[in-house]
Amino acid sequence: MTDRLPGFNTLAIHAGAAPDKTTGARATPIYQTASFVFDDVDHAASLFGLQAFGNIYSRITNPTNAVLEERIAALEGGTAAVAVASGHAAEFLTMNALMQPGDEFIAANKLYGGSINQFNHAYKNFGWNVVWADTDDPSSFERAITPRTRAIFCESIANPGGVVTDIAALSDIAKRHNIPLVVDNTMATPYLIRPFEHGADIVVHSATKFLGGHGNSIGGLVVDGGTFNWAGDDRYPTLSKPRPEYAEMVLAENFGNFAFAIAIRVLGLRDLGPALAPFNAFLILNGIETLPLRMQRHCDNALAIANHLAHHPAVAWVSYPGLETDRYHGLARRYSPLGSGAVFTIGLKGGYEAGVKLVSNLQLFSHLANIGDTRSLVIHPASTTHRQLTDPQKITAGAGPEVVRLSIGLEDPADLIEDLDAALA
Ligand SMILES: *Cc1c(COP(=O)(O)O)cnc(C)c1O
């Protein structure tokens, strides 16, 4: 082998994994154990004091999860990663490491609905305040910055699809004000977009979606870009102040460019507890092995179907950045040249009734609340996920009465088109 770094396809299969030293097992074993025996008393003491790396208890580290962590860090180009129980846990532990009561963060207004709820409501209990900015207008983020701002949060390709974020523009603003940029890369995955290459400092994932890819397990990841200098920065006491529970150790000084990942693990996972089950880590690892193949097929299928629907007489509009006429096509070509992902929305000329009929009539598409499965999925947000909102709120959230969201799977596109045509007729 030369000094050349392995390519993305190779990393997706091999990063973090080696044959099991004891048994020779080639697939990563599921270490289904709660705890790990210490070599001796001194070893135990050094593990508890963070003087040595090793396993204590699977709430904090687990060897199966460690392979997943190394793999995603390699695919994203980060310094370290932490596997957690869900995408929401990844967002929560990230903010827990950055925020103190009374602090603020600025979030893009085009986000996964669950993130909007988490930020608006659950975070109130912690005294963390979200300030919303316009995804399409980077200057609105800069205008929202105050002395209490501790992070900027956006999605690379925003749920419910069709929106591509100008990550570099947000990174410029974040760097000017010395604030970390957190990017939720769930919809794009590192196959399509690697946010660290555009100036992000932290990446979070719902591994439930395209990384796992088979709709069979909930999981999340936090990836440390190693780019932000926390040392000596009083705004981030979790990282920059002595930790009483670790003999006054300062994480930023002790762990340098992977201090953020350490904070997520030894304070977030240890104290708050949303650990990923090793069995789920195993399933997500299996999914990632075929991520490049699957994502390309997802994108190719989605483009074919978006094109077909854009010319369908029952369809008023299609919001998919892969279409040349789309307002985000330029950003998509710049940030996501391999494809625009698998999730997008359409508007039906027949409004609410037509949306309800379409989801009821489809046979091959599953009517459910998820994305990123091998199977094609469909949902009518106005009658389901966004039901509780008023009509104006629905429209702002991109969930007007006529809107249907599709997550295109890996089936033959001709079969998907036939199913859509029959259901629309
Ligand atoms: C699903 C999703 C989440 C939440 O992840 P869970 O694994 O369901 O907790 C966060 N962000 C985006 C973009 C998502 O699609």
Short mmCIF file of C-alpha atoms in Angstrom, two decimals, residues 94-107 119 123-124 126-132 140-153 178-180 182 235-236:
data_model
loop_
_atom_site.label_atom_id
_atom_site.label_comp_id
_atom_site.label_asym_id
_atom_site.label_seq_id
_atom_site.Cartn_x
_atom_site.Cartn_y
_atom_site.Cartn_z
CA THR A 94 -24.29 18.04 21.24
CA MET A 95 -26.26 20.97 22.63
CA ASN A 96 -25.71 19.73 26.19
CA ALA A 97 -21.95 20.05 25.65
CA LEU A 98 -22.26 23.56 24.16
CA MET A 99 -25.00 25.26 26.17
CA GLN A 100 -25.50 26.58 29.68
CA PRO A 101 -28.87 27.82 31.01
CA GLY A 102 -29.68 31.15 29.39
CA ASP A 103 -27.54 30.47 26.31
CA GLU A 104 -28.85 30.63 22.74
CA PHE A 105 -28.23 28.87 19.46
CA ILE A 106 -29.34 29.85 15.97
CA ALA A 107 -31.11 27.20 13.92
CA PHE A 119 -35.58 22.93 20.00
CA TYR A 123 -34.90 22.57 25.35
CA LYS A 124 -36.91 25.15 27.33
CA PHE A 126 -32.80 23.29 30.20
CA GLY A 127 -32.93 27.06 29.69
CA TRP A 128 -31.53 26.73 26.14
CA ASN A 129 -33.10 29.17 23.71
CA VAL A 130 -33.40 28.58 19.98
CA VAL A 131 -33.40 31.57 17.62
CA TRP A 132 -34.69 30.78 14.13
CA SER A 140 -30.23 36.34 8.75
CA PHE A 141 -27.97 34.07 10.84
CA GLU A 142 -25.42 36.83 11.31
CA ARG A 143 -28.11 39.30 12.35
CA ALA A 144 -29.35 36.84 14.99
CA ILE A 145 -25.98 36.51 16.76
CA THR A 146 -25.79 37.86 20.33
CA PRO A 147 -23.18 37.52 23.12
CA ARG A 148 -25.14 34.43 24.32
CA THR A 149 -24.98 32.59 20.95
CA ARG A 150 -23.15 29.26 21.37
CA ALA A 151 -23.83 27.43 18.09
CA ILE A 152 -25.30 27.60 14.60
CA PHE A 153 -27.33 24.54 13.56
CA ASN A 178 -15.94 32.21 16.58
CA ILE A 179 -19.05 30.03 17.04
CA PRO A 180 -19.13 26.32 16.10
CA VAL A 182 -23.24 22.06 13.72
CA ARG A 235 -18.27 30.41 26.77
CA TYR A 236 -17.83 26.62 26.67
#
